[in-house]
Amino acid sequence: MTAPTANHPAPEPSPSAAPPAPDPYTPPLASLGAAGLASEISAELGSRLRTVRLHGFRHPAAPPPALVAVAHGSRHPGAAPAVRALLARIRALRPGLPVHLGHLELDRPLLTDTLAGLRAPADATGPAGEVGEVVLVPLLFGHGHHVTRDLPAALAAAPHLTGRTAAPLGPHPLLVEALHARLLEAGLRTGPHRGGRPAVVLAAAGSRAARSARDTARTARLLSTRLGGVPVLPAYAHPSPATAPSGDASRRPSPTAASLTVPEAVRTLVDRGHHPRDIAVAGCFAAPGHFADRCAALAPGPAAAPLGDHPALARLVLHRYDQAISARTGSGAEGIRAATVAV
């Protein structure tokens, strides 16, 4: 066939030849109108975007587990305000973290009531009446009965929750930092003065658990180091069942548990050559209460205030919370027991 040239133009199509049929799935643009055209463009863009891989895209993060601070509870009028101040500082340090409070006894809200109230509203994402996770952070300072028994039992009684419990607040350098600051505020002089030598009695609530006594003893050693070698003796805030006149032998602590009371520890330090005015008393107490007041009254020298909302204590609570989350021990009694061993 001869290619068309200027002298041989291409033949015109036959009038009887029908134009090619339009694609039945692609309507003419003129018939779409503005709305239809926009719809077609959106559909096409959506189709193409589905094939694009977005680098760095992240799905929305799940909400963090709620932090439930567990206080012992006290009828002392200063206890509740001190704990609330500590929780306010924790919230300020970690905005957006749900922070709740529960008491083991003597004060409201009780831990059981707090856990029972942690239920999502019916219109929330996920099954109605459920909450993702909780972490119980004891405002306690050793592995005593409350930490190892009562907290796991409280979680077991709240089957609508997935939970774990964090380690107690002691021993830890942040706890020592708070104790050190309260001692200096009380007037402890760490260097020799007037011929005297400073010393400290570290009072804890006391426990029948040997591990709790070891925790207090370790905190005492850490505090001694922080004070530049000042002697620090651990002691109970009340007589242990083993030394009390009416003590029940079945409730006595392990032989390794500390048995010194605060007055006994003071006498020991005096026998070692320390003047009573140079002996300070510090307590592992988060808030005012019967034991904290009693220890302060027994101090022959400076008496440190309860730790309260000291910034180091607030950071320690969040540190224990983060430790429990990173442990990924799951829920249930086995996971809880594993989570409490972290120090």
GROMACS .gro file of C-alpha atoms in nm:
model
  343
    1MET     CA    1   0.000   0.000   0.000
    2THR     CA    2   0.138   0.340  -0.103
    3ALA     CA    3   0.203   0.578   0.185
    4PRO     CA    4   0.013   0.906   0.158
    5THR     CA    5   0.208   1.201   0.013
    6ALA     CA    6   0.124   1.550  -0.106
    7ASN     CA    7   0.035   1.404  -0.447
    8HIS     CA    8  -0.137   1.102  -0.302
    9PRO     CA    9  -0.344   1.207   0.003
   10ALA     CA   10  -0.482   0.947   0.238
   11PRO     CA   11  -0.826   0.821   0.136
   12GLU     CA   12  -1.117   0.956   0.334
   13PRO     CA   13  -1.304   0.704   0.550
   14SER     CA   14  -1.606   0.553   0.403
   15PRO     CA   15  -1.928   0.725   0.517
   16SER     CA   16  -2.064   0.385   0.607
   17ALA     CA   17  -1.774   0.307   0.849
   18ALA     CA   18  -1.894   0.337   1.211
   19PRO     CA   19  -1.676   0.528   1.465
   20PRO     CA   20  -1.509   0.311   1.734
   21ALA     CA   21  -1.743   0.230   2.023
   22PRO     CA   22  -1.665   0.415   2.348
   23ASP     CA   23  -1.539   0.220   2.648
   24PRO     CA   24  -1.857   0.126   2.838
   25TYR     CA   25  -1.667   0.173   3.170
   26THR     CA   26  -1.534   0.522   3.088
   27PRO     CA   27  -1.819   0.767   3.030
   28PRO     CA   28  -1.741   1.080   2.830
   29LEU     CA   29  -1.608   1.357   3.054
   30ALA     CA   30  -1.863   1.602   2.922
   31SER     CA   31  -2.144   1.389   3.065
   32LEU     CA   32  -1.996   1.360   3.414
   33GLY     CA   33  -2.055   1.709   3.540
   34ALA     CA   34  -1.846   1.876   3.810
   35ALA     CA   35  -1.954   1.641   4.089
   36GLY     CA   36  -1.907   1.330   3.882
   37LEU     CA   37  -1.567   1.444   3.764
   38ALA     CA   38  -1.453   1.504   4.121
   39SER     CA   39  -1.577   1.159   4.217
   40GLU     CA   40  -1.385   0.998   3.933
   41ILE     CA   41  -1.065   1.180   4.030
   42SER     CA   42  -1.101   1.079   4.395
   43ALA     CA   43  -1.158   0.716   4.300
   44GLU     CA   44  -0.854   0.714   4.076
   45LEU     CA   45  -0.633   0.877   4.338
   46GLY     CA   46  -0.752   0.630   4.598
   47SER     CA   47  -0.674   0.340   4.370
   48ARG     CA   48  -0.323   0.465   4.305
   49LEU     CA   49  -0.250   0.558   4.666
   50ARG     CA   50  -0.326   0.204   4.776
   51THR     CA   51  -0.015   0.098   4.588
   52VAL     CA   52   0.207   0.355   4.759
   53ARG     CA   53   0.406   0.250   5.067
   54LEU     CA   54   0.426   0.530   5.319
   55HIS     CA   55   0.762   0.536   5.494
   56GLY     CA   56   0.755   0.633   5.861
   57PHE     CA   57   0.378   0.591   5.898
   58ARG     CA   58   0.271   0.470   6.241
   59HIS     CA   59  -0.063   0.354   6.359
   60PRO     CA   60  -0.199   0.542   6.660
   61ALA     CA   61  -0.039   0.411   6.978
   62ALA     CA   62  -0.250   0.221   7.227
   63PRO     CA   63  -0.323   0.413   7.547
   64PRO     CA   64  -0.065   0.350   7.821
   65PRO     CA   65  -0.154   0.125   8.113
   66ALA     CA   66  -0.302   0.315   8.404
   67LEU     CA   67  -0.072   0.376   8.698
   68VAL     CA   68  -0.240   0.290   9.028
   69ALA     CA   69  -0.038   0.419   9.322
   70VAL     CA   70  -0.104   0.200   9.625
   71ALA     CA   71  -0.070   0.370   9.962
   72HIS     CA   72  -0.103   0.191  10.293
   73GLY     CA   73  -0.363   0.429  10.429
   74SER     CA   74  -0.377   0.626  10.753
   75ARG     CA   75  -0.623   0.815  10.969
   76HIS     CA   76  -0.364   1.089  11.013
   77PRO     CA   77  -0.505   1.419  10.877
   78GLY     CA   78  -0.183   1.491  10.692
   79ALA     CA   79  -0.162   1.158  10.511
   80ALA     CA   80  -0.413   1.210  10.231
   81PRO     CA   81  -0.290   1.561  10.134
   82ALA     CA   82   0.070   1.435  10.119
   83VAL     CA   83  -0.020   1.144   9.891
   84ARG     CA   84  -0.234   1.365   9.669
   85ALA     CA   85   0.056   1.610   9.635
   86LEU     CA   86   0.285   1.324   9.531
   87LEU     CA   87   0.037   1.210   9.267
   88ALA     CA   88   0.001   1.566   9.138
   89ARG     CA   89   0.378   1.583   9.088
   90ILE     CA   90   0.372   1.246   8.908
   91ARG     CA   91   0.100   1.372   8.673
   92ALA     CA   92   0.301   1.686   8.604
   93LEU     CA   93   0.605   1.476   8.515
   94ARG     CA   94   0.407   1.247   8.281
   95PRO     CA   95   0.114   1.439   8.124
   96GLY     CA   96  -0.144   1.212   7.969
   97LEU     CA   97  -0.067   0.914   8.191
   98PRO     CA   98  -0.377   0.797   8.380
   99VAL     CA   99  -0.282   0.805   8.750
  100HIS     CA  100  -0.513   0.666   9.019
  101LEU     CA  101  -0.489   0.609   9.393
  102GLY     CA  102  -0.590   0.314   9.607
  103HIS     CA  103  -0.536   0.245   9.978
  104LEU     CA  104  -0.482  -0.094  10.136
  105GLU     CA  105  -0.674   0.004  10.449
  106LEU     CA  106  -0.788   0.287  10.676
  107ASP     CA  107  -0.843   0.544  10.402
  108ARG     CA  108  -1.047   0.604  10.087
  109PRO     CA  109  -1.051   0.509   9.812
  110LEU     CA  110  -0.964   0.152   9.895
  111LEU     CA  111  -0.760  -0.031   9.633
  112THR     CA  112  -1.042  -0.276   9.565
  113ASP     CA  113  -1.281   0.011   9.493
  114THR     CA  114  -1.029   0.183   9.264
  115LEU     CA  115  -0.976  -0.134   9.061
  116ALA     CA  116  -1.349  -0.202   9.044
  117GLY     CA  117  -1.403   0.148   8.906
  118LEU     CA  118  -1.149   0.111   8.625
  119ARG     CA  119  -1.399   0.012   8.360
  120ALA     CA  120  -1.430   0.168   8.018
  121PRO     CA  121  -1.765   0.332   7.932
  122ALA     CA  122  -2.003   0.138   7.711
  123ASP     CA  123  -1.932   0.360   7.409
  124ALA     CA  124  -1.553   0.320   7.433
  125THR     CA  125  -1.348   0.128   7.179
  126GLY     CA  126  -1.332  -0.237   7.272
  127PRO     CA  127  -1.563  -0.448   7.489
  128ALA     CA  128  -1.776  -0.242   7.722
  129GLY     CA  129  -1.669  -0.240   8.083
  130GLU     CA  130  -1.304  -0.329   8.017
  131VAL     CA  131  -0.978  -0.139   8.049
  132GLY     CA  132  -0.654  -0.240   7.882
  133GLU     CA  133  -0.388  -0.267   8.150
  134VAL     CA  134  -0.299  -0.136   8.493
  135VAL     CA  135   0.028  -0.124   8.683
  136LEU     CA  136   0.013  -0.118   9.062
  137VAL     CA  137   0.301   0.084   9.207
  138PRO     CA  138   0.323   0.034   9.585
  139LEU     CA  139   0.415   0.346   9.782
  140LEU     CA  140   0.593   0.103  10.012
  141PHE     CA  141   0.963   0.049  10.064
  142GLY     CA  142   1.029  -0.324  10.083
  143HIS     CA  143   0.910  -0.667   9.974
  144GLY     CA  144   0.676  -0.727  10.264
  145HIS     CA  145   0.341  -0.902  10.289
  146HIS     CA  146   0.148  -0.617  10.126
  147VAL     CA  147   0.363  -0.623   9.812
  148THR     CA  148   0.399  -0.998   9.774
  149ARG     CA  149   0.049  -1.106   9.884
  150ASP     CA  150  -0.209  -0.830   9.911
  151LEU     CA  151  -0.146  -0.660   9.577
  152PRO     CA  152  -0.158  -0.982   9.370
  153ALA     CA  153  -0.476  -1.079   9.557
  154ALA     CA  154  -0.634  -0.743   9.472
  155LEU     CA  155  -0.557  -0.792   9.103
  156ALA     CA  156  -0.690  -1.147   9.110
  157ALA     CA  157  -1.016  -1.009   9.250
  158ALA     CA  158  -1.046  -0.774   8.949
  159PRO     CA  159  -1.080  -1.015   8.655
  160HIS     CA  160  -1.185  -0.734   8.420
  161LEU     CA  161  -0.828  -0.599   8.438
  162THR     CA  162  -0.498  -0.710   8.293
  163GLY     CA  163  -0.245  -0.602   8.551
  164ARG     CA  164   0.095  -0.631   8.701
  165THR     CA  165   0.258  -0.490   9.010
  166ALA     CA  166   0.580  -0.293   9.018
  167ALA     CA  167   0.864  -0.337   9.264
  168PRO     CA  168   0.846  -0.143   9.591
  169LEU     CA  169   1.021   0.192   9.612
  170GLY     CA  170   1.322   0.062   9.802
  171PRO     CA  171   1.601   0.007   9.779
  172HIS     CA  172   1.696   0.255   9.505
  173PRO     CA  173   1.929   0.556   9.465
  174LEU     CA  174   1.632   0.786   9.400
  175LEU     CA  175   1.485   0.686   9.737
  176VAL     CA  176   1.821   0.760   9.896
  177GLU     CA  177   1.826   1.099   9.728
  178ALA     CA  178   1.490   1.187   9.881
  179LEU     CA  179   1.597   1.061  10.226
  180HIS     CA  180   1.921   1.259  10.204
  181ALA     CA  181   1.735   1.578  10.114
  182ARG     CA  182   1.487   1.541  10.401
  183LEU     CA  183   1.773   1.484  10.649
  184LEU     CA  184   1.952   1.799  10.535
  185GLU     CA  185   1.626   1.993  10.560
  186ALA     CA  186   1.591   1.869  10.918
  187GLY     CA  187   1.934   2.006  11.006
  188LEU     CA  188   2.162   1.702  10.990
  189ARG     CA  189   2.525   1.811  10.974
  190THR     CA  190   2.722   1.549  10.786
  191GLY     CA  191   3.071   1.663  10.890
  192PRO     CA  192   3.231   1.658  11.237
  193HIS     CA  193   3.116   1.951  11.452
  194ARG     CA  194   3.159   2.049  11.815
  195GLY     CA  195   3.357   1.733  11.857
  196GLY     CA  196   3.053   1.522  11.768
  197ARG     CA  197   3.002   1.261  11.498
  198PRO     CA  198   2.669   1.243  11.311
  199ALA     CA  199   2.475   0.918  11.277
  200VAL     CA  200   2.134   0.820  11.144
  201VAL     CA  201   1.864   0.571  11.238
  202LEU     CA  202   1.667   0.464  10.931
  203ALA     CA  203   1.319   0.360  11.045
  204ALA     CA  204   1.091   0.137  10.842
  205ALA     CA  205   0.741   0.017  10.925
  206GLY     CA  206   0.870  -0.335  10.973
  207SER     CA  207   0.772  -0.671  10.830
  208ARG     CA  208   0.786  -1.040  10.914
  209ALA     CA  209   0.941  -1.099  10.571
  210ALA     CA  210   1.317  -1.144  10.573
  211ARG     CA  211   1.348  -0.983  10.231
  212SER     CA  212   1.182  -0.665  10.356
  213ALA     CA  213   1.443  -0.636  10.631
  214ARG     CA  214   1.719  -0.689  10.377
  215ASP     CA  215   1.569  -0.414  10.161
  216THR     CA  216   1.581  -0.172  10.454
  217ALA     CA  217   1.937  -0.272  10.539
  218ARG     CA  218   2.046  -0.214  10.181
  219THR     CA  219   1.877   0.127  10.177
  220ALA     CA  220   2.066   0.210  10.497
  221ARG     CA  221   2.398   0.119  10.332
  222LEU     CA  222   2.319   0.329  10.026
  223LEU     CA  223   2.220   0.622  10.246
  224SER     CA  224   2.542   0.591  10.446
  225THR     CA  225   2.741   0.614  10.123
  226ARG     CA  226   2.538   0.915  10.008
  227LEU     CA  227   2.611   1.086  10.341
  228GLY     CA  228   2.984   1.035  10.298
  229GLY     CA  229   3.020   0.740  10.533
  230VAL     CA  230   2.793   0.859  10.816
  231PRO     CA  231   2.678   0.546  11.008
  232VAL     CA  232   2.315   0.452  10.931
  233LEU     CA  233   2.140   0.181  11.135
  234PRO     CA  234   1.815   0.025  11.007
  235ALA     CA  235   1.539  -0.018  11.265
  236TYR     CA  236   1.172  -0.097  11.303
  237ALA     CA  237   0.921   0.176  11.377
  238HIS     CA  238   0.755  -0.066  11.621
  239PRO     CA  239   0.871  -0.374  11.817
  240SER     CA  240   0.895  -0.681  11.601
  241PRO     CA  241   0.674  -0.978  11.696
  242ALA     CA  242   0.988  -1.168  11.790
  243THR     CA  243   1.092  -0.917  12.057
  244ALA     CA  244   0.755  -0.791  12.182
  245PRO     CA  245   0.666  -0.934  12.528
  246SER     CA  246   0.339  -1.079  12.403
  247GLY     CA  247   0.476  -1.176  12.064
  248ASP     CA  248   0.314  -1.471  11.892
  249ALA     CA  249   0.591  -1.712  11.794
  250SER     CA  250   0.397  -1.812  11.482
  251ARG     CA  251   0.418  -1.451  11.360
  252ARG     CA  252   0.783  -1.395  11.433
  253PRO     CA  253   1.007  -1.269  11.152
  254SER     CA  254   1.287  -1.466  11.002
  255PRO     CA  255   1.607  -1.471  11.213
  256THR     CA  256   1.763  -1.257  10.939
  257ALA     CA  257   1.502  -0.983  10.981
  258ALA     CA  258   1.607  -0.668  11.162
  259SER     CA  259   1.483  -0.658  11.520
  260LEU     CA  260   1.611  -0.323  11.649
  261THR     CA  261   1.349  -0.069  11.741
  262VAL     CA  262   1.425   0.301  11.699
  263PRO     CA  263   1.514   0.348  12.071
  264GLU     CA  264   1.736   0.038  12.058
  265ALA     CA  265   1.916   0.169  11.750
  266VAL     CA  266   1.968   0.505  11.920
  267ARG     CA  267   2.116   0.334  12.227
  268THR     CA  268   2.345   0.128  12.003
  269LEU     CA  269   2.480   0.443  11.841
  270VAL     CA  270   2.527   0.612  12.178
  271ASP     CA  271   2.722   0.308  12.298
  272ARG     CA  272   2.944   0.352  11.992
  273GLY     CA  273   3.033   0.702  12.102
  274HIS     CA  274   2.776   0.922  11.924
  275HIS     CA  275   2.619   1.203  12.122
  276PRO     CA  276   2.237   1.187  12.122
  277ARG     CA  277   2.207   1.537  11.969
  278ASP     CA  278   2.408   1.411  11.669
  279ILE     CA  279   2.177   1.115  11.601
  280ALA     CA  280   1.909   1.186  11.342
  281VAL     CA  281   1.609   0.972  11.253
  282ALA     CA  282   1.483   0.933  10.896
  283GLY     CA  283   1.182   0.725  10.804
  284CYS     CA  284   1.085   0.531  10.494
  285PHE     CA  285   0.738   0.685  10.497
  286ALA     CA  286   0.566   0.845  10.201
  287ALA     CA  287   0.323   1.041  10.418
  288PRO     CA  288   0.258   1.141  10.780
  289GLY     CA  289   0.105   0.874  10.998
  290HIS     CA  290   0.122   0.702  11.333
  291PHE     CA  291   0.462   0.540  11.271
  292ALA     CA  292   0.614   0.854  11.117
  293ASP     CA  293   0.503   1.066  11.413
  294ARG     CA  294   0.627   0.808  11.661
  295CYS     CA  295   0.971   0.791  11.501
  296ALA     CA  296   1.002   1.170  11.493
  297ALA     CA  297   0.916   1.186  11.862
  298LEU     CA  298   1.186   0.929  11.941
  299ALA     CA  299   1.460   1.119  11.758
  300PRO     CA  300   1.717   1.260  12.003
  301GLY     CA  301   1.849   1.487  11.729
  302PRO     CA  302   1.711   1.599  11.390
  303ALA     CA  303   1.396   1.424  11.270
  304ALA     CA  304   1.345   1.409  10.895
  305ALA     CA  305   0.999   1.475  10.755
  306PRO     CA  306   0.811   1.210  10.553
  307LEU     CA  307   0.919   1.196  10.190
  308GLY     CA  308   0.587   1.329  10.059
  309ASP     CA  309   0.604   1.489   9.715
  310HIS     CA  310   0.982   1.510   9.691
  311PRO     CA  311   1.072   1.520   9.318
  312ALA     CA  312   1.307   1.221   9.349
  313LEU     CA  313   1.025   1.010   9.495
  314ALA     CA  314   0.789   1.107   9.213
  315ARG     CA  315   1.054   1.010   8.957
  316LEU     CA  316   1.104   0.680   9.139
  317VAL     CA  317   0.733   0.598   9.117
  318LEU     CA  318   0.745   0.653   8.739
  319HIS     CA  319   1.068   0.453   8.716
  320ARG     CA  320   0.903   0.154   8.888
  321TYR     CA  321   0.604   0.190   8.654
  322ASP     CA  322   0.832   0.190   8.348
  323GLN     CA  323   1.024  -0.111   8.481
  324ALA     CA  324   0.703  -0.310   8.520
  325ILE     CA  325   0.595  -0.226   8.165
  326SER     CA  326   0.931  -0.311   8.009
  327ALA     CA  327   0.942  -0.642   8.197
  328ARG     CA  328   0.653  -0.765   7.975
  329THR     CA  329   0.570  -1.033   8.227
  330GLY     CA  330   0.204  -1.050   8.134
  331SER     CA  331  -0.081  -1.079   8.379
  332GLY     CA  332  -0.183  -1.319   8.650
  333ALA     CA  333  -0.008  -1.428   8.965
  334GLU     CA  334   0.298  -1.571   8.788
  335GLY     CA  335   0.359  -1.253   8.592
  336ILE     CA  336   0.303  -1.041   8.898
  337ARG     CA  337   0.551  -1.237   9.104
  338ALA     CA  338   0.808  -1.199   8.828
  339ALA     CA  339   0.752  -0.826   8.801
  340THR     CA  340   0.809  -0.763   9.171
  341VAL     CA  341   1.162  -0.897   9.172
  342ALA     CA  342   1.305  -0.598   8.981
  343VAL     CA  343   1.515  -0.358   9.189
   0.00000   0.00000   0.00000
